[in-house]
mmCIF file of C-alpha atoms and ligand atoms in Angstrom:
data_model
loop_
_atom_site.group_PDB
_atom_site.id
_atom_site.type_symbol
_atom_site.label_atom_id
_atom_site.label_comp_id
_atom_site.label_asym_id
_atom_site.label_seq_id
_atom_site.Cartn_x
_atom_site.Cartn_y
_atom_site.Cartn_z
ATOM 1 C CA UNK A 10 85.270 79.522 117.233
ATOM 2 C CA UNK A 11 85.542 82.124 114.700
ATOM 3 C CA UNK A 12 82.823 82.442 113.156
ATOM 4 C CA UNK A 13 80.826 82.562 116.209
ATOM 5 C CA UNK A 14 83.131 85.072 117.379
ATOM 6 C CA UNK A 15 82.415 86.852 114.066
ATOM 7 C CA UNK A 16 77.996 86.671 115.123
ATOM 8 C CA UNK A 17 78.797 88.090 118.084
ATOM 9 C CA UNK A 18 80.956 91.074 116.398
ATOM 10 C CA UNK A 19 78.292 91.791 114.473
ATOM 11 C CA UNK A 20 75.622 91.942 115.876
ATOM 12 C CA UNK A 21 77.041 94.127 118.803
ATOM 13 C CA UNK A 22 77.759 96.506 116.260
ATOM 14 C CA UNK A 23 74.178 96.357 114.988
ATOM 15 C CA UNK A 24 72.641 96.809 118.410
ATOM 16 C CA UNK A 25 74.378 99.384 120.454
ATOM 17 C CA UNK A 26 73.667 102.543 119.720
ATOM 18 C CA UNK A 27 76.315 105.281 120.021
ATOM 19 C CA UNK A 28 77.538 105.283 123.259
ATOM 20 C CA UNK A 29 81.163 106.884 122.990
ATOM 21 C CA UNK A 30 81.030 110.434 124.823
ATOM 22 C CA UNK A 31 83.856 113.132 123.747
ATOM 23 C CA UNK A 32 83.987 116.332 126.003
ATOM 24 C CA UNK A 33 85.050 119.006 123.832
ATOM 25 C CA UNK A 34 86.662 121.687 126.072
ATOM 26 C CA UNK A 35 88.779 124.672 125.001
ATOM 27 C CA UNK A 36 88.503 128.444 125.822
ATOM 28 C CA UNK A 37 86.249 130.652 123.025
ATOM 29 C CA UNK A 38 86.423 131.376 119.972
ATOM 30 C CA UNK A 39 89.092 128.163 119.349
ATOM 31 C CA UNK A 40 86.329 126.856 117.186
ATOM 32 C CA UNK A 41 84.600 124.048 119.315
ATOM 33 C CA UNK A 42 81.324 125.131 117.645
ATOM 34 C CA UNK A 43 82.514 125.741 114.381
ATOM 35 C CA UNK A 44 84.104 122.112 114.719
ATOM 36 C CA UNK A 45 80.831 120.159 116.090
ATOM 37 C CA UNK A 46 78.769 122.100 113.264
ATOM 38 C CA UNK A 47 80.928 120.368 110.771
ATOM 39 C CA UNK A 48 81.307 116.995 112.131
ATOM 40 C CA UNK A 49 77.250 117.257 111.974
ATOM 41 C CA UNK A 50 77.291 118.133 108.135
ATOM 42 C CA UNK A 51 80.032 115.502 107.513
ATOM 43 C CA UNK A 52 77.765 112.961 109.023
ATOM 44 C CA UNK A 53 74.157 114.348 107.802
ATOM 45 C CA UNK A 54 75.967 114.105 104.100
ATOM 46 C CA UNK A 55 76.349 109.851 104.842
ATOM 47 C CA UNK A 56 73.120 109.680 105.725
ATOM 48 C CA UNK A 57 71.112 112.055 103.770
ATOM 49 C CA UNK A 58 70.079 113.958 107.055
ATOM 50 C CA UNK A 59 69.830 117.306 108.074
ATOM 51 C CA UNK A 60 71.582 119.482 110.200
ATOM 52 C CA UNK A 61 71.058 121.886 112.843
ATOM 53 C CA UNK A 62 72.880 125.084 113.809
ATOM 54 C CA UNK A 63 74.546 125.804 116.770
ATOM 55 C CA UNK A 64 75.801 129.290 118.532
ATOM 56 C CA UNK A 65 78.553 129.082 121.218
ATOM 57 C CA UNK A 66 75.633 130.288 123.951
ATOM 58 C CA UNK A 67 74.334 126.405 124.188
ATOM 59 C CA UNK A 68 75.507 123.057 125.261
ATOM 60 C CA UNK A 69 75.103 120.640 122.814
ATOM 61 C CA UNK A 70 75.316 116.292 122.021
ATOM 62 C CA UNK A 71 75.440 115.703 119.044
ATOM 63 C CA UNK A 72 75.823 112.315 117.257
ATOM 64 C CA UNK A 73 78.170 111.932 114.710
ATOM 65 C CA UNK A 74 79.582 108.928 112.203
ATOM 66 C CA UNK A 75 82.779 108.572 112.016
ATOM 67 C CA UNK A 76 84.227 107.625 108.605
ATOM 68 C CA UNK A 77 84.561 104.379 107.658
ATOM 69 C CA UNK A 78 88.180 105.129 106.446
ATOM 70 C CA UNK A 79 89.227 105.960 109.739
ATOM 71 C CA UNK A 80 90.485 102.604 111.874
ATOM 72 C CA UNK A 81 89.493 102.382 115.476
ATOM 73 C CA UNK A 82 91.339 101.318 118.634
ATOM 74 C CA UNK A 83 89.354 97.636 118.618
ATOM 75 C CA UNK A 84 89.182 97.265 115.040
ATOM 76 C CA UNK A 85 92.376 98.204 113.049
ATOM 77 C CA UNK A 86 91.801 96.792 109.396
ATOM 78 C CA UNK A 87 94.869 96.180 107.406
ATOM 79 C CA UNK A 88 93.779 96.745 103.644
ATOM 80 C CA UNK A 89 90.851 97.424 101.620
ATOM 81 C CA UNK A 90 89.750 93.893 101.576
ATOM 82 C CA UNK A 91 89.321 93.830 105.312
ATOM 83 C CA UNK A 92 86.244 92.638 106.097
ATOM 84 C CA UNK A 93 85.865 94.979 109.168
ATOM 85 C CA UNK A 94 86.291 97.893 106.210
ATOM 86 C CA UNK A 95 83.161 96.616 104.953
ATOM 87 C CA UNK A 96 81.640 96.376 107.914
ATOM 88 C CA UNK A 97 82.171 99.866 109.306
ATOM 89 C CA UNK A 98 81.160 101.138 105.459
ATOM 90 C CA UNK A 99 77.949 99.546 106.021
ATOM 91 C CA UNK A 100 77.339 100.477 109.659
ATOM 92 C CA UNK A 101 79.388 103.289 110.038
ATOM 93 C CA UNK A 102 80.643 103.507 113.940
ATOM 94 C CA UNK A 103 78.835 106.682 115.821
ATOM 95 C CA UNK A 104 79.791 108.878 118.825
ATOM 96 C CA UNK A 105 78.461 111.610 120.653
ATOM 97 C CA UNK A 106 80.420 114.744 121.123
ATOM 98 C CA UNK A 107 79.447 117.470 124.054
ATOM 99 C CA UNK A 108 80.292 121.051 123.175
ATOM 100 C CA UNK A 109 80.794 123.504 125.972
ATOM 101 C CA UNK A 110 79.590 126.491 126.263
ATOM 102 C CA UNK A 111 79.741 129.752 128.097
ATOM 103 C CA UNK A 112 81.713 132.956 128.226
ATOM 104 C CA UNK A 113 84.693 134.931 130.214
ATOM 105 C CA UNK A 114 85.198 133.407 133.521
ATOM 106 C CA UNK A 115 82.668 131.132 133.628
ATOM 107 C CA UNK A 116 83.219 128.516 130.757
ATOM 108 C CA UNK A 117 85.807 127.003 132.762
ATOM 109 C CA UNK A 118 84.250 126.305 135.632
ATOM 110 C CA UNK A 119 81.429 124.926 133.385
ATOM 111 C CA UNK A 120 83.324 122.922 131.381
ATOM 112 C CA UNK A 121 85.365 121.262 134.309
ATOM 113 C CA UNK A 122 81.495 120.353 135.859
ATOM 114 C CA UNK A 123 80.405 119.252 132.604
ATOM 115 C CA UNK A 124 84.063 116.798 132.823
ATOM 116 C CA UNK A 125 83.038 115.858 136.352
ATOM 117 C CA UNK A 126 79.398 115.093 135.482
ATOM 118 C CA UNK A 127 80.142 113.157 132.426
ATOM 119 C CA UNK A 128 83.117 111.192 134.590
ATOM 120 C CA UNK A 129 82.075 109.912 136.889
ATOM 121 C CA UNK A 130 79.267 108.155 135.014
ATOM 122 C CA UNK A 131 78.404 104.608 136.261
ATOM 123 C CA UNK A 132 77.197 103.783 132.933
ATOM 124 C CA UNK A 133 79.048 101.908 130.776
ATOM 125 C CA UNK A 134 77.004 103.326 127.659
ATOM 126 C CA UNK A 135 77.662 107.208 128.394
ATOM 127 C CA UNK A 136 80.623 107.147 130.327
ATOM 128 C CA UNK A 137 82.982 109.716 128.791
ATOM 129 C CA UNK A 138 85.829 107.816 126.410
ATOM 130 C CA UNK A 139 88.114 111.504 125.973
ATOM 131 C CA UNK A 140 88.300 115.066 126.067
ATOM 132 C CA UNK A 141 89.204 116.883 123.123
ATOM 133 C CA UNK A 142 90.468 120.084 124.338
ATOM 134 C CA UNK A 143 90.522 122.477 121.214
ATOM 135 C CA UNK A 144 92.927 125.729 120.979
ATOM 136 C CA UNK A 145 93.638 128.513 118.427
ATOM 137 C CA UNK A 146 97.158 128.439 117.732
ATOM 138 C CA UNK A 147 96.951 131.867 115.657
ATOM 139 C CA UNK A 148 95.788 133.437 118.960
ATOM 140 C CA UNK A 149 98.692 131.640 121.388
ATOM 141 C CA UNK A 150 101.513 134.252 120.759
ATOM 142 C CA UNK A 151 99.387 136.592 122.893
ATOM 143 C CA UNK A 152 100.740 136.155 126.536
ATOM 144 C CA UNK A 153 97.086 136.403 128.112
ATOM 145 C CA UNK A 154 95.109 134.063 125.746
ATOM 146 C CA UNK A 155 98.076 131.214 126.543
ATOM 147 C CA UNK A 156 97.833 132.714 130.376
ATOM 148 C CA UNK A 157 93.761 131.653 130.027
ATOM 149 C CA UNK A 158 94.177 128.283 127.683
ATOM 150 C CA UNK A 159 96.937 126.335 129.593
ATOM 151 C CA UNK A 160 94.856 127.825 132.854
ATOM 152 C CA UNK A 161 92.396 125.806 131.786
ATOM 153 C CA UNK A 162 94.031 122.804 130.136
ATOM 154 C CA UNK A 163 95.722 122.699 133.849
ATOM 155 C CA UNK A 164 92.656 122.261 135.641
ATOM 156 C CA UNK A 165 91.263 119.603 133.032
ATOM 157 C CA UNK A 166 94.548 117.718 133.680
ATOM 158 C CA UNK A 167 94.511 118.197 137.601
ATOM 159 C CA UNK A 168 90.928 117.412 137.550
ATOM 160 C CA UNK A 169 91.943 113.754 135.800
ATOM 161 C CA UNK A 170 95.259 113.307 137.993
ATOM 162 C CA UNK A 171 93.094 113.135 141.029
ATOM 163 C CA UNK A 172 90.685 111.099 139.034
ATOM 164 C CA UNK A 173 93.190 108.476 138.070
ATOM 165 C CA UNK A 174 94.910 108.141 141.809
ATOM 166 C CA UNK A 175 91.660 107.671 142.997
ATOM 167 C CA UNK A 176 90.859 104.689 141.268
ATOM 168 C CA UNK A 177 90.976 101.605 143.636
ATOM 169 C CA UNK A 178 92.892 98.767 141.777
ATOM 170 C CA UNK A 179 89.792 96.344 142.703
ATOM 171 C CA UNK A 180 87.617 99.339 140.448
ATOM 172 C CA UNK A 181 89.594 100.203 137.743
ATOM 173 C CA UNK A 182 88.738 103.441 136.545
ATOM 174 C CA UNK A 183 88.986 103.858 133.344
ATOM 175 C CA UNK A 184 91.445 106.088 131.075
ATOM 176 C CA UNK A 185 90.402 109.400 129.609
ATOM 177 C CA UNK A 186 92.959 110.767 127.182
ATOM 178 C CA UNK A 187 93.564 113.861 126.284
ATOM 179 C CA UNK A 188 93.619 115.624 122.580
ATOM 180 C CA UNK A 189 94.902 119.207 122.277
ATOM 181 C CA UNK A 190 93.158 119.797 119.225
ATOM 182 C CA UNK A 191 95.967 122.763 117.624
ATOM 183 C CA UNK A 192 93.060 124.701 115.473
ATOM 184 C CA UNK A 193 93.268 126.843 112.930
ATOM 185 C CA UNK A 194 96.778 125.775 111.325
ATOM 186 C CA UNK A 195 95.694 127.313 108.035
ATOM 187 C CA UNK A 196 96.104 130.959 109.228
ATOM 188 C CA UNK A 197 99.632 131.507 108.343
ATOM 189 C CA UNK A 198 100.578 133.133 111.697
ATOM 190 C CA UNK A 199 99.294 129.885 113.482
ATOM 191 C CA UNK A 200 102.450 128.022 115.780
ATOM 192 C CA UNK A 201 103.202 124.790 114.417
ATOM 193 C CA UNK A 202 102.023 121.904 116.677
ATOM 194 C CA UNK A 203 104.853 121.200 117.906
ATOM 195 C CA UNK A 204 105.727 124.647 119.066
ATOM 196 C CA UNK A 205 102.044 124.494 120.493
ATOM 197 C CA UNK A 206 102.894 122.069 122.518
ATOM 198 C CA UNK A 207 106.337 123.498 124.025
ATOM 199 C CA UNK A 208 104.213 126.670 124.770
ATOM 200 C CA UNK A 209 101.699 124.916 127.155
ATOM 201 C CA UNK A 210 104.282 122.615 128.913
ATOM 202 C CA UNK A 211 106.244 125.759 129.865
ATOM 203 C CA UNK A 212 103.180 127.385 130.695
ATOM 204 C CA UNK A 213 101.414 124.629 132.849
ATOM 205 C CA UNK A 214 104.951 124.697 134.540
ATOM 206 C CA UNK A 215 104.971 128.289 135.355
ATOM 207 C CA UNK A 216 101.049 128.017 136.894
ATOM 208 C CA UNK A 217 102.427 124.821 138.566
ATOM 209 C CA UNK A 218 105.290 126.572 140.227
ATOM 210 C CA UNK A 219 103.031 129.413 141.285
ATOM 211 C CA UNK A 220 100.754 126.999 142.994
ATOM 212 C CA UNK A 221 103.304 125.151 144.472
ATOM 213 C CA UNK A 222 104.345 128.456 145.949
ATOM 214 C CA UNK A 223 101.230 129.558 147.042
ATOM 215 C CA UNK A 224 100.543 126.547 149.140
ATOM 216 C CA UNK A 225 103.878 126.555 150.968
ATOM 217 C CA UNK A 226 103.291 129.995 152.139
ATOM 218 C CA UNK A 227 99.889 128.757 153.120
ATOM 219 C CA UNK A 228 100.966 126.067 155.368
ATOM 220 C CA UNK A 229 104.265 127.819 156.878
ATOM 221 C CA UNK A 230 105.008 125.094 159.297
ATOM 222 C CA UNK A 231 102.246 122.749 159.048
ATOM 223 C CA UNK A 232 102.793 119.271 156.371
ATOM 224 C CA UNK A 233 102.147 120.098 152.845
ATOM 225 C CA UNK A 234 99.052 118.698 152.437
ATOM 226 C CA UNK A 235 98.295 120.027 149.241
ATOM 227 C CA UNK A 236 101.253 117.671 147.991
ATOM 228 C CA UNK A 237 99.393 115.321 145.644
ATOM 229 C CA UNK A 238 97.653 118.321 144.034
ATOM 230 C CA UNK A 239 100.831 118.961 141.891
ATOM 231 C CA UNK A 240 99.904 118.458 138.351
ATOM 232 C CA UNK A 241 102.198 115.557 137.045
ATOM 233 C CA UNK A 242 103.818 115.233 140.458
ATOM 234 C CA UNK A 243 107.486 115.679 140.369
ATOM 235 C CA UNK A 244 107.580 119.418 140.601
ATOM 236 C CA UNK A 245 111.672 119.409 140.680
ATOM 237 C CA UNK A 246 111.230 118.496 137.043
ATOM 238 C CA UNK A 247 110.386 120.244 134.254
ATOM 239 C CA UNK A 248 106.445 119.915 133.702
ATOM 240 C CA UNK A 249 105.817 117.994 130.217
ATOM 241 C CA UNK A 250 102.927 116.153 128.953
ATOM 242 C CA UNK A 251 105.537 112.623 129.099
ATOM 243 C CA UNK A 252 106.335 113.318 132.459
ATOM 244 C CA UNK A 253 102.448 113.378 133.231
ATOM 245 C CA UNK A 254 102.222 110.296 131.487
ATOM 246 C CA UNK A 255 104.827 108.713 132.915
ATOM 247 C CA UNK A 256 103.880 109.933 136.419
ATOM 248 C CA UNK A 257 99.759 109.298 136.439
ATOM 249 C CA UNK A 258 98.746 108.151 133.243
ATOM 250 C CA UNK A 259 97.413 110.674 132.137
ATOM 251 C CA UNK A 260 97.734 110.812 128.188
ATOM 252 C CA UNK A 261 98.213 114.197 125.987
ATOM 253 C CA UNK A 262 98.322 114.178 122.514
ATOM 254 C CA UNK A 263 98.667 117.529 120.562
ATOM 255 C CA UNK A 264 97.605 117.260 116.952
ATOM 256 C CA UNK A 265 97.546 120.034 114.436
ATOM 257 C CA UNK A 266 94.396 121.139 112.041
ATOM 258 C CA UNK A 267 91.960 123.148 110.990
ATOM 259 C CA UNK A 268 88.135 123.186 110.911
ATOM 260 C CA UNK A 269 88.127 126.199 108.264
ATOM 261 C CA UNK A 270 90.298 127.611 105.748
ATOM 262 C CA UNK A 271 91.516 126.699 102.054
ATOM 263 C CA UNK A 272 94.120 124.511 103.035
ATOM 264 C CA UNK A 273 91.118 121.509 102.751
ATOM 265 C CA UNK A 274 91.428 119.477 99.758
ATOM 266 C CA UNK A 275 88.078 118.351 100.336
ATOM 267 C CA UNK A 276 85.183 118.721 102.594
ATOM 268 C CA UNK A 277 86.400 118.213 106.384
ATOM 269 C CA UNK A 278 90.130 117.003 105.645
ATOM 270 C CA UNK A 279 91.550 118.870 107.968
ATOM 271 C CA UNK A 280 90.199 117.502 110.768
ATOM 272 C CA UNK A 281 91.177 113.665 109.495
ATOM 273 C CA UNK A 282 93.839 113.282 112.212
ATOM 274 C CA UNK A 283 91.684 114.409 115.360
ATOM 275 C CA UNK A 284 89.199 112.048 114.019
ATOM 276 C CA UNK A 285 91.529 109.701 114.114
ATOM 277 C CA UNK A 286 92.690 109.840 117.287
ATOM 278 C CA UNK A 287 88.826 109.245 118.461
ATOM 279 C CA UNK A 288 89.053 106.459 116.254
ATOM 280 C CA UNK A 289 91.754 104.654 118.273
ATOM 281 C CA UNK A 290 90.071 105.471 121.327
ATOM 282 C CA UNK A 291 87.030 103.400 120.367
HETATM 283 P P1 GDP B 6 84.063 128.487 119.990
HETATM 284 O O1 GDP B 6 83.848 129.703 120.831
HETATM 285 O O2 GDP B 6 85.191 127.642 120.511
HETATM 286 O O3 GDP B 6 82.816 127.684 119.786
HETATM 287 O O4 GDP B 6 84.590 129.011 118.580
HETATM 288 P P2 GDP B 6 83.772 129.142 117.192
HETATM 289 O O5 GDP B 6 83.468 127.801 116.635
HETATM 290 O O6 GDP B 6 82.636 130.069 117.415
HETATM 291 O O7 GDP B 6 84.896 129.790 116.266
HETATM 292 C C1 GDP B 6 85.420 131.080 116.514
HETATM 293 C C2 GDP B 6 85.851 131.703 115.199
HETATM 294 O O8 GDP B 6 86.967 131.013 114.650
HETATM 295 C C3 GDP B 6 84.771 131.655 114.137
HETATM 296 O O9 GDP B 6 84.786 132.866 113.434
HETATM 297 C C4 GDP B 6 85.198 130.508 113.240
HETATM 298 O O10 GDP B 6 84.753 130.661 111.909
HETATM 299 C C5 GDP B 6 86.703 130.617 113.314
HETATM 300 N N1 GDP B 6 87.387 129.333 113.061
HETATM 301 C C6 GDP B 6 87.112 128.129 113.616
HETATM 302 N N2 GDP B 6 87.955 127.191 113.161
HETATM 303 C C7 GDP B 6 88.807 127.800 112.295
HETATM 304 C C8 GDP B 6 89.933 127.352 111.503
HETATM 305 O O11 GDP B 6 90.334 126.186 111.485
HETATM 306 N N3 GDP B 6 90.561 128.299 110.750
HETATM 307 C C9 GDP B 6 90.153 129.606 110.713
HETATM 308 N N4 GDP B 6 90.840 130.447 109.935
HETATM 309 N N5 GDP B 6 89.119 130.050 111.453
HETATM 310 C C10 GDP B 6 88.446 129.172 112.237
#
């Protein structure tokens, strides 16, 4: 059986062609563009190709190869000897990653109908595998810019609560984790990742409170409909990214690094750990 099993690996690997979708959400200026730009050169360097620019006024898909270093979710070699190793050296694994764009008020709105669009696809081959919601932690520590990220990171999150309830159990939907990309971690007045994270949980707690608020006074002595549209449900606990995990399945992973800045030993490291979450979700 194995080796058959083996035929059938391989050439699956051979004939589909990249059909993992990323979102990649975040407000501006977190470096979304900066980020796709270099996951293009990264991948145009394996294969000899080259690149285009981007500016943050378009949407772009771009395809991109993830390194053959990096294990994924279905394929987790052990050692350098691994055959799989050799395998994903000589057909590296691509995926496609959408950049949002758009300015001020509107890039959220767009982003959370790109999320929709790219959701609710029936197609196995594009449907959307994870959003990778980036953030500048240099630019956190100003009360407005967290105000307008976790704002926004809220919405994503609400938007894939109601997703995952509405799932029958006879049609699975399928999971769509969540990476808070923490950007920019080699500006020394960046927050750590873990502080990142701390910030946005109390955050996404104080916007959940507010709504929670808000609909109460709207239905005065009517049933609180709006119930179920609490982000990570309990709202006599503390809002966390576990408790939204626990509570809907919705996963939320915050992961430190940096698409610029000297802190790179070489070309792209310090984006080896995002890349590596994608990697487990393929
Ligand atoms: P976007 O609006 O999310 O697409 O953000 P951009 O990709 O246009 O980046 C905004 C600014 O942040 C640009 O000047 C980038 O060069 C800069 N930038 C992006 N990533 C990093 C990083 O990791 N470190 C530093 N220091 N600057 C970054």
């Amino acid at each position: 059986g194995v080796p058959i099993a083996l035929h059938i690996f391989f050439f699956q690997a051979v004939a589909s062609p990249p059909s993992s979708n990323f979102l990649l959400l975040g407000p501006s200026g977190a470096g979304k563009t900066a980020f796709t730009t270099l996951l293009e050169a990264k991948s145009s360097l394996a294969s000899n190709k080259s690149h285009s620019t981007h500016t943050s006024q378009q949407s772009t898909l771009v395809t991109v190869t993830l390194p053959p270093t990096v294990p994924t979710g279905s394929n987790r070699y052990r050692s350098v000897n691994d055959p799989s190793l050799k395998e994903a050296t000589r057909n590296p694994i691509k995926y496609r990653v959408r950049d949002t764009p758009g300015h001020g008020k509107l890039r959220a709105s767009q982003g959370i109908a790109e999320l929709q669009a790219m959701s609710q696809s029936k197609d196995i081959k594009t449907r959307l595998r994870g959003v990778v919601f980036m953030v500048d932690t240099a630019a956190l520590v100003d009360e407005a810019t967290l105000r307008d990220t976790a704002t926004y990171l809220h919405d994503v999150l609400l938007f894939l609560q109601k997703r995952a309830k509405n799932g029958s159990s006879s049609k699975r939907t399928t999971d769509i984790p969540v990476l808070v990309a923490a950007n920019k971690q080699d500006l020394f007045t960046a927050l750590p990742p873990g502080a990142v994270r701390e910030k946005l949980e109390a955050e996404i707690d104080r916007i959940r409170k507010s709504k929670t608020k808000g609909l109460l006074d709207a239905s005065a002595d009517t049933e609180l409909e709006g119930e179920e549209e609490i982000l990570g449900n309990d709202e006599q606990e503390a809002f966390s990214f576990k408790l939204l995990e626990h509570e809907v399945g919705v996963k939320v992973d915050v992961v430190g690094g940096a698409v610029k800045g000297d802190l790179q030993e070489e070309f792209g490291s310090g984006v080896r750990r995002w890349e590596e979450w994608i990697g487990m979700c393929l």
